[in-house]
Coordinates of C-alpha atoms and ligand atoms in Angstrom, one line a residue:
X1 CA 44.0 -9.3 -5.7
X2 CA 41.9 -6.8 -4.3
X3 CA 41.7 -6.3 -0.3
X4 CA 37.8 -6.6 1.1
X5 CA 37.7 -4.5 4.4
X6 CA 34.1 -6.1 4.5
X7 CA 31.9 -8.4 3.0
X8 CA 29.2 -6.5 2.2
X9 CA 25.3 -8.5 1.4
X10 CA 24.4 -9.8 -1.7
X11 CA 27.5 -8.5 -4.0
X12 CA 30.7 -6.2 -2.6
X13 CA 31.2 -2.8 -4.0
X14 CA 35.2 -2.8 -3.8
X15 CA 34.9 -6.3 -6.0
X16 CA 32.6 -4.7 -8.6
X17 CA 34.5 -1.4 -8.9
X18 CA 37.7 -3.5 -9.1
X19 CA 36.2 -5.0 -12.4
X20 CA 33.7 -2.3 -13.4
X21 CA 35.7 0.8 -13.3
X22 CA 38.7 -0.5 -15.6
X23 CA 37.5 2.5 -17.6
X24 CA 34.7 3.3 -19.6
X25 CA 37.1 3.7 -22.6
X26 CA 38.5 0.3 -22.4
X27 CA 35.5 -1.8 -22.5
X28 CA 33.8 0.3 -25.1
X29 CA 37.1 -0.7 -27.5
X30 CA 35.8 -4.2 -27.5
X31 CA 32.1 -4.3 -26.7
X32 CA 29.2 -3.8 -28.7
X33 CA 28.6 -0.5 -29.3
X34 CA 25.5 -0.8 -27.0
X35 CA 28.7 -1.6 -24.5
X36 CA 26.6 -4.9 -23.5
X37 CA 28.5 -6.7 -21.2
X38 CA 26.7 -10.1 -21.2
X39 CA 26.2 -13.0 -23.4
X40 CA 24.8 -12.3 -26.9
X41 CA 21.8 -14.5 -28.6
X42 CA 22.0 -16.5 -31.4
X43 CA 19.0 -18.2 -31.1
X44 CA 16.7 -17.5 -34.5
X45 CA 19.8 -15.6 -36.1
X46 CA 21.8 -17.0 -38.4
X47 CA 25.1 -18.6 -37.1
X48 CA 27.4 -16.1 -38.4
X49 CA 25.3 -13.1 -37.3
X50 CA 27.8 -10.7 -36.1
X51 CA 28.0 -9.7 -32.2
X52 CA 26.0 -6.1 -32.3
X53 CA 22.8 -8.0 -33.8
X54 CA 23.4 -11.1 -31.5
X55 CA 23.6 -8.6 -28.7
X56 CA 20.3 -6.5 -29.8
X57 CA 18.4 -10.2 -30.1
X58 CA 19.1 -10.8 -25.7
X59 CA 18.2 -7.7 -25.6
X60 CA 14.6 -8.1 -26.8
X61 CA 14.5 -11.4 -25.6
X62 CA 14.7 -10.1 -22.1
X63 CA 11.9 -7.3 -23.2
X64 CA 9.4 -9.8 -24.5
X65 CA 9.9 -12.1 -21.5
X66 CA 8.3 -9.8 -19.0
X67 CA 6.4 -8.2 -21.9
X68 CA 8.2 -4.7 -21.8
X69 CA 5.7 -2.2 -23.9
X70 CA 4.0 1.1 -23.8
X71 CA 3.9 2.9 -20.3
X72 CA 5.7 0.2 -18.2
X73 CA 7.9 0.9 -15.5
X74 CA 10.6 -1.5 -15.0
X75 CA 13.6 -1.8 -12.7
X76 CA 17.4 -3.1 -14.6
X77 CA 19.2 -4.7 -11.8
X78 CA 22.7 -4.5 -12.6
X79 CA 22.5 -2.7 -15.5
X80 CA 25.7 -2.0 -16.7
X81 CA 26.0 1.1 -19.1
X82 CA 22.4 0.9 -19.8
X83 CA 21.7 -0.7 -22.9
X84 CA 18.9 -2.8 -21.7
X85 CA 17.4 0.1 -20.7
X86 CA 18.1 2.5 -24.0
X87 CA 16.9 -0.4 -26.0
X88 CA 13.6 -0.7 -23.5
X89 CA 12.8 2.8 -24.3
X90 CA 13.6 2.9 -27.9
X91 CA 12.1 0.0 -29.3
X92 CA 10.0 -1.2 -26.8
X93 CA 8.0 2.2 -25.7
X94 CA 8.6 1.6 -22.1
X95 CA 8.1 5.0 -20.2
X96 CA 10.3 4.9 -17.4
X97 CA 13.6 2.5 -16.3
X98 CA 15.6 2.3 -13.4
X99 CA 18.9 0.8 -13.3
X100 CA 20.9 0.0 -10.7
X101 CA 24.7 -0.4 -10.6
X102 CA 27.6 -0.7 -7.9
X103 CA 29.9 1.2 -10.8
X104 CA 30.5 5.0 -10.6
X105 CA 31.9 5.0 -14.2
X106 CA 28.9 3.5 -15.5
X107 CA 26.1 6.1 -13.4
X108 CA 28.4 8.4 -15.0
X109 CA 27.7 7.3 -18.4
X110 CA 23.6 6.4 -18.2
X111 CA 23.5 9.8 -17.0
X112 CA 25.5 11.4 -19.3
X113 CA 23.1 9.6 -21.8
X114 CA 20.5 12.4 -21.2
X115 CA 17.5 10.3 -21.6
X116 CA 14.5 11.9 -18.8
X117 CA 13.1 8.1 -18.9
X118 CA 15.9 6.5 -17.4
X119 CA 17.6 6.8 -14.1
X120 CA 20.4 5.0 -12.6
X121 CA 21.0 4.5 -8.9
X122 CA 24.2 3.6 -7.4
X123 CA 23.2 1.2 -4.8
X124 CA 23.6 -2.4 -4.3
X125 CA 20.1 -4.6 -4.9
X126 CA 19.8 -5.3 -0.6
X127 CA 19.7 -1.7 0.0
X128 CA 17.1 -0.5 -2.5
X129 CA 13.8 1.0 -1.9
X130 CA 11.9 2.2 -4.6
X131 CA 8.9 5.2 -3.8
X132 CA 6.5 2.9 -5.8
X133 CA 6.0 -0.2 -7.7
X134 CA 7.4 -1.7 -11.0
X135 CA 5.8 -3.3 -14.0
X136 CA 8.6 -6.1 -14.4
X137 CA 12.1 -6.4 -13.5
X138 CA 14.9 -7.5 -16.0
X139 CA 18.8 -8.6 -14.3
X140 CA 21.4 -9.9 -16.7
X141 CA 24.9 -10.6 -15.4
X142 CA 24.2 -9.5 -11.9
X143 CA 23.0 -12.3 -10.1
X144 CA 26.8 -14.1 -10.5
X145 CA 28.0 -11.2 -8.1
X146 CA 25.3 -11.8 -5.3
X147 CA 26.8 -14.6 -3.1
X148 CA 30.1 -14.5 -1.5
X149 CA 32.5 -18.2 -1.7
X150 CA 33.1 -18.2 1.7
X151 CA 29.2 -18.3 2.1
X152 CA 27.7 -22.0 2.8
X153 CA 24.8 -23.1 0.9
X154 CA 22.5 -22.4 2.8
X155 CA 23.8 -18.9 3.2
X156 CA 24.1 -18.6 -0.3
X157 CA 20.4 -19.6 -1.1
X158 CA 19.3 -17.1 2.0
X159 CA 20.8 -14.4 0.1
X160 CA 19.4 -15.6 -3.5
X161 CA 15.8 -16.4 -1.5
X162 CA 16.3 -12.6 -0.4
X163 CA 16.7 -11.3 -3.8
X164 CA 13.9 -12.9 -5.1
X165 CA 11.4 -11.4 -2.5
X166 CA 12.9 -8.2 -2.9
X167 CA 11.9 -8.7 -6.8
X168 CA 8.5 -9.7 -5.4
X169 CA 7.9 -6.8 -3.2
X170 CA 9.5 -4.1 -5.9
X171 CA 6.9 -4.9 -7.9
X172 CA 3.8 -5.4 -5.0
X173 CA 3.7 -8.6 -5.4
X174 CA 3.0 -9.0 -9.0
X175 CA 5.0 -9.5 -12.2
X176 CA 7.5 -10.9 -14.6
X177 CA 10.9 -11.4 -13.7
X178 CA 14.0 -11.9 -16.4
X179 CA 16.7 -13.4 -15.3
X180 CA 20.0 -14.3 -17.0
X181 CA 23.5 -15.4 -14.8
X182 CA 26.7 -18.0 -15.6
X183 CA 25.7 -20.8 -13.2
X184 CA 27.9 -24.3 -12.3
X185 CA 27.7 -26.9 -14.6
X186 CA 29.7 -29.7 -14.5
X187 CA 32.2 -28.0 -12.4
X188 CA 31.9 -28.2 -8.6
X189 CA 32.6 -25.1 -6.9
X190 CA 35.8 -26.4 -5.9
X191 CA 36.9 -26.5 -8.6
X192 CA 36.6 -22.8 -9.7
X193 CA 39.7 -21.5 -11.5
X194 CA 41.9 -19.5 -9.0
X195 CA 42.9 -16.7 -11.7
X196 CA 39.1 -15.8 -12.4
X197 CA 38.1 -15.9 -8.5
X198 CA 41.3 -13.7 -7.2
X199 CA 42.1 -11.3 -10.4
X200 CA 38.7 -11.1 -12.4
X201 CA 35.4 -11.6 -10.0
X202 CA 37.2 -11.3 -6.2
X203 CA 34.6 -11.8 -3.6
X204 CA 31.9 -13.3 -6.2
X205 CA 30.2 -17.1 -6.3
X206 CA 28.4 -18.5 -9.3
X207 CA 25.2 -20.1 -8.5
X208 CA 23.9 -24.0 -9.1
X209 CA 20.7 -24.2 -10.9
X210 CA 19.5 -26.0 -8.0
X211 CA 20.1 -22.7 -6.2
X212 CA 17.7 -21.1 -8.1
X213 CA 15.2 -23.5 -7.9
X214 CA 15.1 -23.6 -4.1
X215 CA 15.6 -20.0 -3.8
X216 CA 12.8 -19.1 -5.8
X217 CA 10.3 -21.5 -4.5
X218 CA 6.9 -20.2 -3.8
X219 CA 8.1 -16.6 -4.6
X220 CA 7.7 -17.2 -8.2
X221 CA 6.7 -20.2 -11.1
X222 CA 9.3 -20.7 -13.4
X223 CA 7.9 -19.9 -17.0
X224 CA 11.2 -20.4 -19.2
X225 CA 14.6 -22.1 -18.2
X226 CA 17.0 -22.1 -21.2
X227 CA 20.7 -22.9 -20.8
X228 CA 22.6 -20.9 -23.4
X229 CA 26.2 -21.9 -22.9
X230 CA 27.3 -21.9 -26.4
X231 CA 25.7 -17.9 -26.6
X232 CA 28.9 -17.2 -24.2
X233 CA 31.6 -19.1 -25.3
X234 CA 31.2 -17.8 -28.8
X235 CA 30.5 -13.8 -27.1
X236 CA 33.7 -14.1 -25.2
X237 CA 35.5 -15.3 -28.5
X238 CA 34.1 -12.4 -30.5
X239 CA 35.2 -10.3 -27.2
X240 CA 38.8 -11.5 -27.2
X241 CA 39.3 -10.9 -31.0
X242 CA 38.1 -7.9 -30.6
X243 CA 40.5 -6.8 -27.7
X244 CA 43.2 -8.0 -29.7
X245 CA 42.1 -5.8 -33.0
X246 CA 41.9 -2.4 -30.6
X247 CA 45.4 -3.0 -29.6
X248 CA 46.3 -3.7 -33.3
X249 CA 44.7 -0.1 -34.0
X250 CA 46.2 1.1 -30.8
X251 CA 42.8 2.4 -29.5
X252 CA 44.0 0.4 -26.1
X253 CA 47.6 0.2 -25.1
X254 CA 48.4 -2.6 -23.3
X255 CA 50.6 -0.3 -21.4
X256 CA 48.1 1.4 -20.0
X257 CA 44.9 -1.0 -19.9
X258 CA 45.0 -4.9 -18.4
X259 CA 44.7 -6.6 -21.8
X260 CA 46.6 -9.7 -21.0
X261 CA 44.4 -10.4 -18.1
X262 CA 41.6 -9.7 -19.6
X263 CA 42.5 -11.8 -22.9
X264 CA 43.5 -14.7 -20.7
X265 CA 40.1 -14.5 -18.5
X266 CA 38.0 -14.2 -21.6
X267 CA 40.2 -17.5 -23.4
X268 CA 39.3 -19.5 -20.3
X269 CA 35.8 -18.1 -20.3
X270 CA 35.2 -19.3 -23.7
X271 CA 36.7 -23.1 -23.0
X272 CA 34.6 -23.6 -19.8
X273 CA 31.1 -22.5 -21.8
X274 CA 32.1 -25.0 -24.3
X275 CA 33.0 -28.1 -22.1
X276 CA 29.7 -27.1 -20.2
X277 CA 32.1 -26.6 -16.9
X278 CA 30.1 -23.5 -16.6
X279 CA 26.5 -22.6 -18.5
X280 CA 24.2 -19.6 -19.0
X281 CA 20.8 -19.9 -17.8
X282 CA 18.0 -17.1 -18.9
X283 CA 14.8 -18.0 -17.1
X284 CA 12.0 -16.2 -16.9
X285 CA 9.8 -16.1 -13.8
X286 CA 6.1 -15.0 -12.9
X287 CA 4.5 -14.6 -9.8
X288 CA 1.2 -16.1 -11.3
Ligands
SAM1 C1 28.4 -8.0 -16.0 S1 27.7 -6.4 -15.7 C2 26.2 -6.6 -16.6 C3 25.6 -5.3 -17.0 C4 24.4 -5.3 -17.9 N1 23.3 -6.0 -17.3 C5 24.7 -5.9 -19.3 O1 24.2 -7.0 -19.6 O2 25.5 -5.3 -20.0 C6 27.1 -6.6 -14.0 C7 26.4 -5.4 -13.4 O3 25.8 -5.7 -12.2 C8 26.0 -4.7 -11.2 N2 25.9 -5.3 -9.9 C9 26.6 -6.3 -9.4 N3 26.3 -6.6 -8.1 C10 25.3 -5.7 -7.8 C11 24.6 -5.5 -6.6 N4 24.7 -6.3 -5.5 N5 23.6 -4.5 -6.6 C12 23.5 -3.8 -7.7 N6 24.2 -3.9 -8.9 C13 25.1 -4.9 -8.9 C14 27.4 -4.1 -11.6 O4 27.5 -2.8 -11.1 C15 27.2 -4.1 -13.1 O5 26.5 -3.0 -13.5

């Protein structure tokens, strides 16, 4: 378990690089290669579609939601390696994304990419100011690292209500937000599995959809709530046996990489998506 000198607002850097900067190499031996780290989609696809398309279909879900096209600007919060934002530009003819990321390995790797129509920030959400407005924001797999467990409620709501008005303000006021984050379901909080709190996610808090609700109120309507569970308990299957065929290839030595933990974390993943302990909720949000 990893040692917080501080809790830091809304998301701590030591507890993100503790999970983020594993290596670059290891997660790309079983991710997509769009090195999405964040439930597929099946929805519309057919059930056995395989992970990379599943993967591209959240992908343009989240594009059509704030309805990504020609000459937009928008803002990736949390955005991983960048896929949502290669796949904004590419098919969606967005001219300029941001991202932002509390991982050094993964600036490393948007920048590497080359691309003049994407830039990537190392900075946590709280701390961001942007020199002028977006079009629309897009966060997948972020929000999960905002709050802190020893936070109360209502502290935990104050920092969600503080995310959304930052959202608000990044984009003056006006805009489409997409949103996608593992949220309680019928698990209580206290109930949160020990292993997954101290060796996977230190120092992070799921929300309550009830959370959301309250956090967001009169900030922005929402247009869309969808609670796709199932989407991650059959992504962090297709995640697991793919970890297990890299070592079988040896492109990752268990020697040298955490598989077990990670196998074990993804395993339990997958069970508490499908007894609904835990859900995935993609909701899209306007300000009008
Ligand atoms: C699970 S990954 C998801 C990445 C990407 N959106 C995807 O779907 O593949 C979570 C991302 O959120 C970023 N992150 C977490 N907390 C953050 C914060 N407080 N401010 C900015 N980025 C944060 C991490 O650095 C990481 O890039």
């Amino acid at each position: 378990m990893i040692q917080d000198e501080q809790i830091e607002f809304g998301g701590s850097a030591a507890a993100i690089r503790h999970h983020y900067d594993v290596g670059n190499d290891f997660y790309s031996a079983w991710l997509d290669p769009s090195m999405t780290y964040s439930s597929a989609m099946w929805d519309g696809l057919s059930k056995d579609a395989p992970l990379e398309e599943a993967q591209q279909r959240k992908l343009d879900y989240h594009a059509q939601s704030v309805g990504a096209g020609e000459g937009m600007r928008i803002l990736d919060v949390g955005c991983g390696w960048g896929g949502m934002m290669r796949n904004l530009r590419r098919t969606h003819g967005v001219a300029e994304c941001v991202g932002l990321t509390l991982s050094e390995e993964q600036l490393a790797y948007i920048r590497q990419l080359g691309d003049p129509g994407i830039g990537a920030v190392l900075s946590n959400w709280h701390d961001y100011r942007p020199d002028r407005p977006f079009d629309a924001i897009i966060s997948v797999g972020a929000f999960e690292h905002f709050a802190h467990p020893q936070q109360s409620v209502e502290e935990r709501r104050g920092v969600y209500r503080e995310f959304f008005q930052a959202c608000r303000d990044w984009m003056a006021g006006k805009g489409r937000l997409s949103l996608q984050t593992i949220a309680y379901g019928r698990m209580s909080p206290e109930d949160a599995n020990p292993f997954i709190a101290n060796e996977i996610f230190p120092a992070a808090e799921l929300p309550t959809l009830e959370d959301i609700v309250v956090a967001s109120k009169g900030l922005f309507r929402i247009e869309r709530l969808r609670d796709d569970g199932l989407d991650y308990a059959r992504t962090c299957e297709m995640w697991s046996n793919r970890l297990r065929g890299a070592v079988r290839g040896g492109v990752v030595d268990p020697a040298i990489h955490p598989v077990e933990k990670y196998s074990r974390y993804l395993r339990m993943s997958a069970a508490g998506f499908r007894m609904r302990k835990i859900g995935l909720l993609r909701i899209a949000f306007a300000t009008e």
